[in-house]
Amino acid sequence: MVEAEIDDSGEIVLRRITSVVDTGIAVNPDTVKAQIEGGLIFGLTAALYGEITIDKGRVQQSNFHDYRMMRINETPKIEVVVVKSGEAPGGIGEAGVNAGPPALRNAILAATGVALRRLPIDRKLLAAGRKA
Amino acid sequence: MSGKMRILASLVMIAIVAVALGIWIIRGPGPLDFAGGTKVALADYRAGKPAGVPAKLEKASLVERGEYLAKAADCMVCHTKPGEKEYSGGLGFKLPFGTLYSTNITPDKDTGIGNYSDQDFLDAVQRGKRHDGARLYPAMPYTSYTYMTDEDVLAVKAYLFSLPAVRAKPPENTLSFPFNQRWAMMFWSAVFNPDTRFTPDTSKSPEWNRGAYLTEALAHCGECHTPRNLGFALDNRKKFAGAITAGWRAFNISSDKATGLGNWRDEDLISYLSLGHAPGHGSASGPMGEAVDHSFSQFAPEDISSIVAYLRSVPPVPSPDLPAGTAPVAPASHKDGVTADARGKKVFAGACVSCHGWSGASPVSPMATLTGTWAVNDPAAINVAQIVLSGTRRHTPDDALSMPAFGNAYTDDEIAAVANYVTARFGTKGSKLTAKDVAELREQTAE
Amino acid sequence: MHMAQTLTINGETKSFNAPPEMPLLWVLRDILGMTGTKFGCGIAQCGACTVHVDGKAVRSCVLPVSAVENRAVTTIEAVGDTPSGAKVQKAWLDLEVIQCGYCQSGQIMAAAALLAETSHPDDSDIDAAMAGNICRCGTYVRIREAIKQAANGRQS
Ligand code: FES
Ligand code: FES
């Protein structure tokens, strides 16, 4: 679950993230949590900033000044709950990556009524949709 | 004459006088009129040698002398599109009424100036008249170059003709009516181009005269630093008082103490012109950065000194929209000083503070210090926003300064916010840029 | 042009030949073989190359080596010998902050400099000091916690 603030310009501020994960028997629950925390940030970075554009066969982004990452001052509180489970242990490496973007997208829908269907999030579309 | 005719005739007379008076008022003084001394023809001036090349190049070949002068006139920057061959043209100038493209001035016969005779070249550079008789737009600063001697103009021609011919046709201009009517430039030129060569002022030192020649005829500083009048020509009543050109602010370079160069020491000016940086005054970026890289950094030291001597003599004209002086260093802690604009602070903390510090004094290089620069003290934050959008890279000395362009990854809102934060924290008065302002600045500099 | 240079790194005097404008990071990694400090971006945008100069966190990828003559440079190899560095490293291990580890020498250097200056940083201090350090693995949540723990002793 993602809690976010969206202003008129389409700017997004993440407030809080809660994630519940059932990975079967958690051999090392603390590492499971760490993977989910990191995965969420990785996935949300992709949703917020991960645009790659190609011009004349060449990728235009080159470094962090034109290809951003979430930074610590954009990262909200993240709470991860590992469900007690007796199932066989499953992989947990990428689970958080995929959970973040749809949760954010749905938070945006709930907050603004704008149903985004493409990632990364287009701030202009979001701002326009919000005003419409 | 009947009564009616008499009334008509006097109306025509009044109209003619009004137009003439209007032109006279709009045109104002020439760039060197402020000096007021006795002018003599160059040939009659014996005290020094204002035109030509510095002493060390006196004996050099025509082409070498032309190269020095072409660099001093900074032909290359405008006549080269980034990434293309030097002098092959095609650089776009975004104007409110369309885009103007610079021409190919390599000696290619079809697309360049290979067919220009000496007279053609003189006509173009000093009079804004093209080989085929068409008029040049004053984006080509021929109203400045007109002060160059024939000899110097032809040396530049010899240099250009020594370069490899490049076949490259610049795109067609996209000017809208009535600005696409080149012939109309004839009238503009008649009013605003003095079409006269430099005349030394005997009341001034030889150094001053050399500086005047370099500054006015070659370096054409006024084209960016002097505000324009109603006719879009330089308004020398406010000579060097600063103006906004190509989306960047060219600051006041008159001798005004508060907002101009009056408080700069000679060594600061020398350092700024020859290296693109002066301690405590910041670094040249944008169009001035290019002028330093390609032009001023190549000047002989005595020529830089002459320019400084000349600049010192330009009467003070204050910039009313700038504060009287620059702000001191900001507090070292992020918590002290200006704390408003949370979004601006957020961007600054992530992308800017590593180089610029919370105090504005850079922990990595004096070239990145914000304290004392006019850019952060400009309440319109134009250059701050521009440099965030498009970055900067100075080639002198030793590639010592570069800042990446953040325009593609940060939104207009974020760039406005960070510019407002930076001007509030490090300048005298915070700017109030909006996303719309930033979008407009992007427009003005976009290729 | 190469020039003989002398630096004080981690309390030791090191002499080498390098152009004066060479970034300190290159000197550390390529000339002195001290590879604990990482190259991430080379444009002061990621913080992987953070070292201390006179106790302050500085990005060594944009710092010309000539600028640190006669100043004390501390790198990740020796930050554990400083009081704040030792506290930070312990908290980092206790909370298992590290994932791939690439950014972590920079994170630890930045955090140690923060604690040396502000013994009890609040969230805004942490943001101000750490936002220049990118972590691709997203360890930010634990970095924040670990800094607080290093400042206050055990706490979660
Ligand atoms: S490598 Fe120096 S900040 Fe990224
Ligand atoms: S731990 Fe992998 S980049 Fe930070």
mmCIF file with all atom_site columns, C-alpha atoms in Angstrom, chain A residues 1-2 14 16-21 32-48 70 75-81 92-104, chain C residues 99 136-141:
data_model
loop_
_atom_site.group_PDB
_atom_site.id
_atom_site.type_symbol
_atom_site.label_atom_id
_atom_site.label_alt_id
_atom_site.label_comp_id
_atom_site.label_asym_id
_atom_site.label_entity_id
_atom_site.label_seq_id
_atom_site.pdbx_PDB_ins_code
_atom_site.Cartn_x
_atom_site.Cartn_y
_atom_site.Cartn_z
_atom_site.occupancy
_atom_site.B_iso_or_equiv
_atom_site.pdbx_formal_charge
_atom_site.auth_seq_id
_atom_site.auth_comp_id
_atom_site.auth_asym_id
_atom_site.auth_atom_id
_atom_site.pdbx_PDB_model_num
ATOM 1  C CA . MET A 1 1   ? 0.000  0.000   0.000   1.00 0.00 ? 1   MET A CA 1
ATOM 2  C CA . VAL A 1 2   ? 1.341  3.401   -0.990  1.00 0.00 ? 2   VAL A CA 1
ATOM 3  C CA . LEU A 1 14  ? 5.454  9.572   -1.171  1.00 0.00 ? 14  LEU A CA 1
ATOM 4  C CA . ARG A 1 16  ? 4.179  5.974   3.600   1.00 0.00 ? 16  ARG A CA 1
ATOM 5  C CA . ILE A 1 17  ? 4.474  2.453   2.247   1.00 0.00 ? 17  ILE A CA 1
ATOM 6  C CA . THR A 1 18  ? 3.217  -0.694  3.885   1.00 0.00 ? 18  THR A CA 1
ATOM 7  C CA . SER A 1 19  ? 3.933  -4.083  2.458   1.00 0.00 ? 19  SER A CA 1
ATOM 8  C CA . VAL A 1 20  ? 2.816  -7.499  3.584   1.00 0.00 ? 20  VAL A CA 1
ATOM 9  C CA . VAL A 1 21  ? 4.708  -10.433 2.163   1.00 0.00 ? 21  VAL A CA 1
ATOM 10 C CA . VAL A 1 32  ? 13.379 -10.634 3.421   1.00 0.00 ? 32  VAL A CA 1
ATOM 11 C CA . LYS A 1 33  ? 12.430 -7.234  4.813   1.00 0.00 ? 33  LYS A CA 1
ATOM 12 C CA . ALA A 1 34  ? 15.562 -5.641  3.429   1.00 0.00 ? 34  ALA A CA 1
ATOM 13 C CA . GLN A 1 35  ? 14.854 -7.071  -0.016  1.00 0.00 ? 35  GLN A CA 1
ATOM 14 C CA . ILE A 1 36  ? 11.307 -5.749  0.019   1.00 0.00 ? 36  ILE A CA 1
ATOM 15 C CA . GLU A 1 37  ? 12.414 -2.288  1.200   1.00 0.00 ? 37  GLU A CA 1
ATOM 16 C CA . GLY A 1 38  ? 15.050 -2.082  -1.485  1.00 0.00 ? 38  GLY A CA 1
ATOM 17 C CA . GLY A 1 39  ? 12.803 -3.580  -4.158  1.00 0.00 ? 39  GLY A CA 1
ATOM 18 C CA . LEU A 1 40  ? 10.046 -1.073  -3.451  1.00 0.00 ? 40  LEU A CA 1
ATOM 19 C CA . ILE A 1 41  ? 12.473 1.830   -3.816  1.00 0.00 ? 41  ILE A CA 1
ATOM 20 C CA . PHE A 1 42  ? 13.913 0.342   -6.990  1.00 0.00 ? 42  PHE A CA 1
ATOM 21 C CA . GLY A 1 43  ? 10.451 -0.178  -8.480  1.00 0.00 ? 43  GLY A CA 1
ATOM 22 C CA . LEU A 1 44  ? 9.152  3.223   -7.449  1.00 0.00 ? 44  LEU A CA 1
ATOM 23 C CA . THR A 1 45  ? 12.268 4.837   -8.910  1.00 0.00 ? 45  THR A CA 1
ATOM 24 C CA . ALA A 1 46  ? 11.371 3.203   -12.209 1.00 0.00 ? 46  ALA A CA 1
ATOM 25 C CA . ALA A 1 47  ? 7.781  4.421   -11.919 1.00 0.00 ? 47  ALA A CA 1
ATOM 26 C CA . LEU A 1 48  ? 8.774  7.976   -11.044 1.00 0.00 ? 48  LEU A CA 1
ATOM 27 C CA . MET A 1 70  ? 15.020 8.153   -5.673  1.00 0.00 ? 70  MET A CA 1
ATOM 28 C CA . THR A 1 75  ? 11.980 7.882   0.550   1.00 0.00 ? 75  THR A CA 1
ATOM 29 C CA . PRO A 1 76  ? 9.051  7.530   2.955   1.00 0.00 ? 76  PRO A CA 1
ATOM 30 C CA . LYS A 1 77  ? 8.673  5.294   5.960   1.00 0.00 ? 77  LYS A CA 1
ATOM 31 C CA . ILE A 1 78  ? 8.444  1.739   4.758   1.00 0.00 ? 78  ILE A CA 1
ATOM 32 C CA . GLU A 1 79  ? 6.876  -0.939  6.897   1.00 0.00 ? 79  GLU A CA 1
ATOM 33 C CA . VAL A 1 80  ? 7.232  -4.569  5.881   1.00 0.00 ? 80  VAL A CA 1
ATOM 34 C CA . VAL A 1 81  ? 5.303  -7.389  7.538   1.00 0.00 ? 81  VAL A CA 1
ATOM 35 C CA . ILE A 1 92  ? 11.921 -12.801 -2.626  1.00 0.00 ? 92  ILE A CA 1
ATOM 36 C CA . GLY A 1 93  ? 14.515 -10.844 -4.621  1.00 0.00 ? 93  GLY A CA 1
ATOM 37 C CA . GLU A 1 94  ? 12.253 -9.033  -7.056  1.00 0.00 ? 94  GLU A CA 1
ATOM 38 C CA . ALA A 1 95  ? 8.901  -9.119  -5.289  1.00 0.00 ? 95  ALA A CA 1
ATOM 39 C CA . GLY A 1 96  ? 9.137  -5.552  -4.009  1.00 0.00 ? 96  GLY A CA 1
ATOM 40 C CA . VAL A 1 97  ? 10.108 -4.147  -7.401  1.00 0.00 ? 97  VAL A CA 1
ATOM 41 C CA . ASN A 1 98  ? 6.834  -5.222  -8.956  1.00 0.00 ? 98  ASN A CA 1
ATOM 42 C CA . ALA A 1 99  ? 4.663  -4.309  -6.005  1.00 0.00 ? 99  ALA A CA 1
ATOM 43 C CA . GLY A 1 100 ? 5.581  -0.617  -5.841  1.00 0.00 ? 100 GLY A CA 1
ATOM 44 C CA . PRO A 1 101 ? 4.472  0.839   -9.195  1.00 0.00 ? 101 PRO A CA 1
ATOM 45 C CA . PRO A 1 102 ? 0.934  -0.567  -9.293  1.00 0.00 ? 102 PRO A CA 1
ATOM 46 C CA . ALA A 1 103 ? 0.373  0.422   -5.685  1.00 0.00 ? 103 ALA A CA 1
ATOM 47 C CA . LEU A 1 104 ? 1.479  3.985   -6.470  1.00 0.00 ? 104 LEU A CA 1
ATOM 48 C CA . GLN C 2 99  ? 22.945 -4.967  0.083   1.00 0.00 ? 99  GLN C CA 1
ATOM 49 C CA . ARG C 2 136 ? 20.630 1.723   -6.303  1.00 0.00 ? 136 ARG C CA 1
ATOM 50 C CA . CYS C 2 137 ? 19.639 -1.130  -3.995  1.00 0.00 ? 137 CYS C CA 1
ATOM 51 C CA . GLY C 2 138 ? 17.405 1.191   -1.980  1.00 0.00 ? 138 GLY C CA 1
ATOM 52 C CA . THR C 2 139 ? 18.886 0.792   1.497   1.00 0.00 ? 139 THR C CA 1
ATOM 53 C CA . TYR C 2 140 ? 17.749 4.276   2.518   1.00 0.00 ? 140 TYR C CA 1
ATOM 54 C CA . VAL C 2 141 ? 15.335 3.086   5.204   1.00 0.00 ? 141 VAL C CA 1
#
